[in-house]
């Protein structure tokens, strides 16, 4: 079974805090993705990585950064959390490069910024 | 720019009442169309991948079909446990294997 794990299911942080969300996959896929999901807006891609230390901006990268030091881990960083970053964050993995491969999702982290 | 529109936004069915969900898309060079199921508070769960017009895939009470402009998810004799949000996504022909998602159809099946 494909497994993507995320470090926390629920997280509450204060405005201005630095927040780390971690994602770990067990399938040796090169591609990993971070999305946020908001009511009425659907899933939006924040950043993705196609190899260790490689990253590309998605549709809404502002206010976020990422880190991929090892193939199986992909971290999303909120440098200074703001209330408009309250959302459901979803990590996914799948395929390599530009292949047509299914993306498999983790359980999600519900982040609340107060 | 790839676009995905799902309809209806919400659908309420009685148990056993078959229906279809629609996913219309515009994409330059479709590489794949994906269907996911998402339960409240959880991550999307993969259902199907369709690659070319005319293709069909089935899983239990669900059947996905694909044309050049849209995909349908047919639900036959649904049960309450089929209640969920169903998401459609496309992968276009250029660049990396990123997906563009629709906003989903929320399905509620009443006993």
CSV table of C-alpha atoms in Angstrom, one decimal:
chain,number,residue,atom,x,y,z
A,1,UNK,CA,0.0,0.0,0.0
A,2,UNK,CA,1.1,3.5,-0.9
A,3,UNK,CA,1.9,5.5,2.2
A,4,UNK,CA,2.3,9.3,2.6
A,5,UNK,CA,2.5,10.5,6.2
A,6,UNK,CA,2.3,14.1,7.5
A,7,UNK,CA,3.8,15.2,10.8
A,8,UNK,CA,0.6,16.5,12.4
A,9,UNK,CA,-3.2,16.2,11.8
A,10,UNK,CA,-4.0,19.4,13.6
A,11,UNK,CA,-1.8,22.4,14.4
A,12,UNK,CA,-2.5,25.7,16.1
A,13,UNK,CA,0.1,28.5,15.8
A,14,UNK,CA,0.3,32.2,16.5
A,15,UNK,CA,0.7,35.0,13.9
A,16,UNK,CA,4.4,35.6,13.2
A,17,UNK,CA,5.6,32.1,14.2
A,18,UNK,CA,7.7,30.0,11.9
A,19,UNK,CA,5.8,26.8,11.0
A,20,UNK,CA,7.2,23.5,9.7
A,21,UNK,CA,5.0,20.9,8.0
A,22,UNK,CA,6.7,17.7,7.2
A,23,UNK,CA,5.8,15.0,4.7
A,24,UNK,CA,7.3,11.5,4.3
A,25,UNK,CA,6.7,9.0,1.5
A,26,UNK,CA,7.7,5.3,1.4
A,27,UNK,CA,7.5,4.7,-2.4
A,28,UNK,CA,10.8,6.2,-3.7
A,29,UNK,CA,9.0,8.6,-5.9
A,30,UNK,CA,10.9,11.6,-7.2
A,31,UNK,CA,8.0,14.0,-7.4
A,32,UNK,CA,6.4,15.5,-4.2
A,33,UNK,CA,3.8,18.2,-3.9
A,34,UNK,CA,2.3,20.6,-1.4
A,35,UNK,CA,-1.2,21.9,-1.8
A,36,UNK,CA,-3.6,23.9,0.3
A,37,UNK,CA,-7.3,23.3,0.3
A,38,UNK,CA,-9.9,26.0,1.1
A,39,UNK,CA,-13.7,26.0,0.9
A,40,UNK,CA,-14.9,27.3,-2.5
A,41,UNK,CA,-11.3,27.4,-3.9
A,42,UNK,CA,-10.4,23.8,-4.1
A,43,UNK,CA,-6.9,22.4,-4.1
A,44,UNK,CA,-4.2,24.8,-5.1
A,45,UNK,CA,-0.5,23.9,-5.7
A,46,UNK,CA,2.0,25.7,-3.5
A,47,UNK,CA,5.3,24.1,-4.4
A,48,UNK,CA,6.6,20.9,-5.8
A,49,UNK,CA,9.9,19.1,-6.0
A,50,UNK,CA,11.1,16.7,-8.7
A,51,UNK,CA,14.3,15.7,-7.1
A,52,UNK,CA,16.4,16.1,-3.9
A,53,UNK,CA,17.2,19.8,-3.4
A,54,UNK,CA,15.2,20.7,-6.5
A,55,UNK,CA,12.0,22.7,-6.2
A,56,UNK,CA,9.5,24.6,-8.4
A,57,UNK,CA,6.9,27.2,-7.5
A,58,UNK,CA,3.3,26.3,-7.9
A,59,UNK,CA,0.3,28.6,-8.3
A,60,UNK,CA,0.4,30.2,-4.8
A,61,UNK,CA,4.0,30.2,-3.4
A,62,UNK,CA,3.9,33.6,-1.7
A,63,UNK,CA,4.6,33.3,2.0
A,64,UNK,CA,5.9,29.7,1.8
A,65,UNK,CA,9.2,28.0,1.2
A,66,UNK,CA,10.1,24.3,0.9
A,67,UNK,CA,13.0,22.0,1.7
A,68,UNK,CA,13.9,18.6,0.3
A,69,UNK,CA,17.2,17.3,1.7
A,70,UNK,CA,16.3,13.6,1.4
A,71,UNK,CA,14.2,11.9,-1.3
A,72,UNK,CA,11.6,10.7,1.1
A,73,UNK,CA,11.0,14.0,2.9
A,74,UNK,CA,9.5,17.2,1.7
A,75,UNK,CA,8.9,20.1,4.2
A,76,UNK,CA,6.7,23.1,3.8
A,77,UNK,CA,7.8,26.2,5.8
A,78,UNK,CA,5.7,29.2,6.7
A,79,UNK,CA,8.4,31.8,7.5
A,80,UNK,CA,6.0,34.1,9.4
A,81,UNK,CA,2.6,32.6,9.8
A,82,UNK,CA,-0.4,34.8,9.1
A,83,UNK,CA,-4.1,34.3,9.7
A,84,UNK,CA,-4.8,34.0,5.9
A,85,UNK,CA,-2.6,30.8,6.0
A,86,UNK,CA,-5.2,29.0,8.1
A,87,UNK,CA,-6.1,26.1,5.8
A,88,UNK,CA,-5.9,22.4,5.2
A,89,UNK,CA,-2.5,21.4,3.9
A,90,UNK,CA,-2.1,18.3,1.8
A,91,UNK,CA,1.1,16.6,0.7
A,92,UNK,CA,1.2,14.3,-2.3
A,93,UNK,CA,3.7,12.2,-4.1
A,94,UNK,CA,3.8,10.4,-7.4
A,95,UNK,CA,5.9,9.7,-10.5
A,96,UNK,CA,9.1,11.2,-11.6
A,97,UNK,CA,9.9,14.1,-13.9
A,98,UNK,CA,7.1,14.7,-16.4
A,99,UNK,CA,5.6,11.2,-16.3
A,100,UNK,CA,1.9,10.7,-16.2
A,101,UNK,CA,1.7,9.2,-12.8
A,102,UNK,CA,-1.0,9.2,-10.2
A,103,UNK,CA,-0.5,11.5,-7.2
A,104,UNK,CA,-1.2,9.9,-3.8
A,105,UNK,CA,-2.1,12.1,-0.9
A,106,UNK,CA,-1.4,12.2,2.8
A,107,UNK,CA,-4.1,12.6,5.5
A,108,UNK,CA,-3.6,16.4,5.6
A,109,UNK,CA,-2.7,18.9,8.3
A,110,UNK,CA,-5.4,21.3,9.5
A,111,UNK,CA,-3.5,24.5,10.4
A,112,UNK,CA,-5.1,27.3,12.4
A,113,UNK,CA,-3.2,30.6,12.8
A,114,UNK,CA,-4.4,32.8,15.6
B,1,UNK,CA,-3.9,27.6,-18.8
B,2,UNK,CA,-5.6,24.3,-17.9
B,3,UNK,CA,-9.1,24.5,-16.5
B,4,UNK,CA,-11.4,22.0,-14.8
B,5,UNK,CA,-15.1,22.6,-14.0
B,6,UNK,CA,-17.2,20.1,-12.1
B,7,UNK,CA,-20.9,20.0,-11.9
B,8,UNK,CA,-23.1,20.0,-10.0
B,9,UNK,CA,-21.5,21.5,-6.9
B,10,UNK,CA,-23.6,19.3,-4.7
B,11,UNK,CA,-25.9,16.4,-5.3
B,12,UNK,CA,-28.3,14.6,-3.0
B,13,UNK,CA,-29.5,11.1,-3.9
B,14,UNK,CA,-31.6,8.5,-2.3
B,15,UNK,CA,-30.0,5.1,-1.8
B,16,UNK,CA,-30.2,3.2,-5.0
B,17,UNK,CA,-30.8,6.3,-7.2
B,18,UNK,CA,-28.2,6.2,-9.9
B,19,UNK,CA,-26.7,9.5,-11.3
B,20,UNK,CA,-23.6,11.0,-12.9
B,21,UNK,CA,-21.1,13.7,-12.0
B,22,UNK,CA,-19.6,15.8,-14.7
B,23,UNK,CA,-16.0,17.1,-15.2
B,24,UNK,CA,-15.5,19.5,-18.1
B,25,UNK,CA,-11.9,20.4,-19.0
B,26,UNK,CA,-9.7,22.5,-21.3
B,27,UNK,CA,-6.1,21.4,-21.5
B,28,UNK,CA,-3.3,21.6,-24.0
B,29,UNK,CA,-2.5,18.0,-24.7
B,30,UNK,CA,-4.2,15.8,-22.1
B,31,UNK,CA,-1.8,13.3,-20.5
B,32,UNK,CA,-4.2,12.1,-17.9
B,33,UNK,CA,-7.5,12.7,-16.1
B,34,UNK,CA,-7.8,11.7,-12.5
B,35,UNK,CA,-10.8,11.1,-10.2
B,36,UNK,CA,-10.4,11.2,-6.4
B,37,UNK,CA,-12.8,10.7,-3.5
B,38,UNK,CA,-12.4,12.8,-0.4
B,39,UNK,CA,-14.1,12.3,3.0
B,40,UNK,CA,-14.4,15.2,5.3
B,41,UNK,CA,-11.2,16.1,7.1
B,42,UNK,CA,-9.1,13.6,5.1
B,43,UNK,CA,-6.8,13.6,2.1
B,44,UNK,CA,-8.1,12.7,-1.4
B,45,UNK,CA,-8.2,9.0,-2.2
B,46,UNK,CA,-7.3,7.9,-5.7
B,47,UNK,CA,-10.0,6.3,-7.8
B,48,UNK,CA,-9.2,6.3,-11.5
B,49,UNK,CA,-6.9,7.5,-14.2
B,50,UNK,CA,-8.1,7.9,-17.8
B,51,UNK,CA,-5.7,8.6,-20.6
B,52,UNK,CA,-7.6,8.9,-23.9
B,53,UNK,CA,-11.1,9.6,-25.2
B,54,UNK,CA,-13.3,6.5,-25.2
B,55,UNK,CA,-11.6,4.9,-22.2
B,56,UNK,CA,-13.8,3.6,-19.3
B,57,UNK,CA,-12.8,2.3,-15.9
B,58,UNK,CA,-15.0,0.7,-13.2
B,59,UNK,CA,-14.7,0.1,-9.5
B,60,UNK,CA,-17.6,-1.4,-7.6
B,61,UNK,CA,-20.6,1.1,-8.1
B,62,UNK,CA,-18.4,3.7,-9.9
B,63,UNK,CA,-17.6,4.0,-13.6
B,64,UNK,CA,-15.6,6.7,-15.1
B,65,UNK,CA,-15.7,7.6,-18.8
B,66,UNK,CA,-13.8,10.1,-20.9
B,67,UNK,CA,-14.4,12.2,-24.0
B,68,UNK,CA,-12.3,14.9,-25.6
B,69,UNK,CA,-14.0,17.6,-23.6
B,70,UNK,CA,-15.4,16.0,-20.4
B,71,UNK,CA,-15.4,13.0,-18.1
B,72,UNK,CA,-18.3,11.5,-16.2
B,73,UNK,CA,-18.4,9.6,-13.0
B,74,UNK,CA,-21.4,7.3,-13.0
B,75,UNK,CA,-22.7,6.1,-9.7
B,76,UNK,CA,-24.9,3.0,-9.9
B,77,UNK,CA,-27.3,2.2,-7.1
B,78,UNK,CA,-25.4,4.3,-4.6
B,79,UNK,CA,-25.2,3.5,-0.9
B,80,UNK,CA,-24.8,6.0,2.0
B,81,UNK,CA,-21.1,5.1,2.3
B,82,UNK,CA,-20.6,6.6,-1.2
B,83,UNK,CA,-21.3,10.0,0.4
B,84,UNK,CA,-18.1,12.1,-0.1
B,85,UNK,CA,-16.7,14.9,-2.3
B,86,UNK,CA,-15.5,13.7,-5.7
B,87,UNK,CA,-12.6,15.6,-7.2
B,88,UNK,CA,-11.5,15.6,-10.9
B,89,UNK,CA,-8.1,16.7,-12.0
B,90,UNK,CA,-6.2,16.9,-15.3
B,91,UNK,CA,-2.5,16.7,-16.2
B,92,UNK,CA,-1.6,18.7,-19.3
B,93,UNK,CA,1.0,18.1,-21.9
B,94,UNK,CA,3.6,20.6,-21.0
B,95,UNK,CA,6.3,20.6,-18.3
B,96,UNK,CA,6.1,18.7,-15.0
B,97,UNK,CA,3.5,16.3,-13.9
B,98,UNK,CA,1.4,18.8,-12.0
B,99,UNK,CA,-2.4,18.5,-11.7
B,100,UNK,CA,-5.1,21.1,-12.1
B,101,UNK,CA,-8.1,20.3,-9.9
B,102,UNK,CA,-11.8,21.1,-10.1
B,103,UNK,CA,-13.6,22.3,-7.0
B,104,UNK,CA,-15.4,19.0,-6.5
B,105,UNK,CA,-18.9,17.6,-6.3
B,106,UNK,CA,-20.2,17.0,-2.8
B,107,UNK,CA,-22.4,13.8,-2.9
B,108,UNK,CA,-24.8,12.9,-0.2
B,109,UNK,CA,-26.7,9.6,-0.4
B,110,UNK,CA,-29.6,9.2,2.0
B,111,UNK,CA,-30.8,5.8,3.3
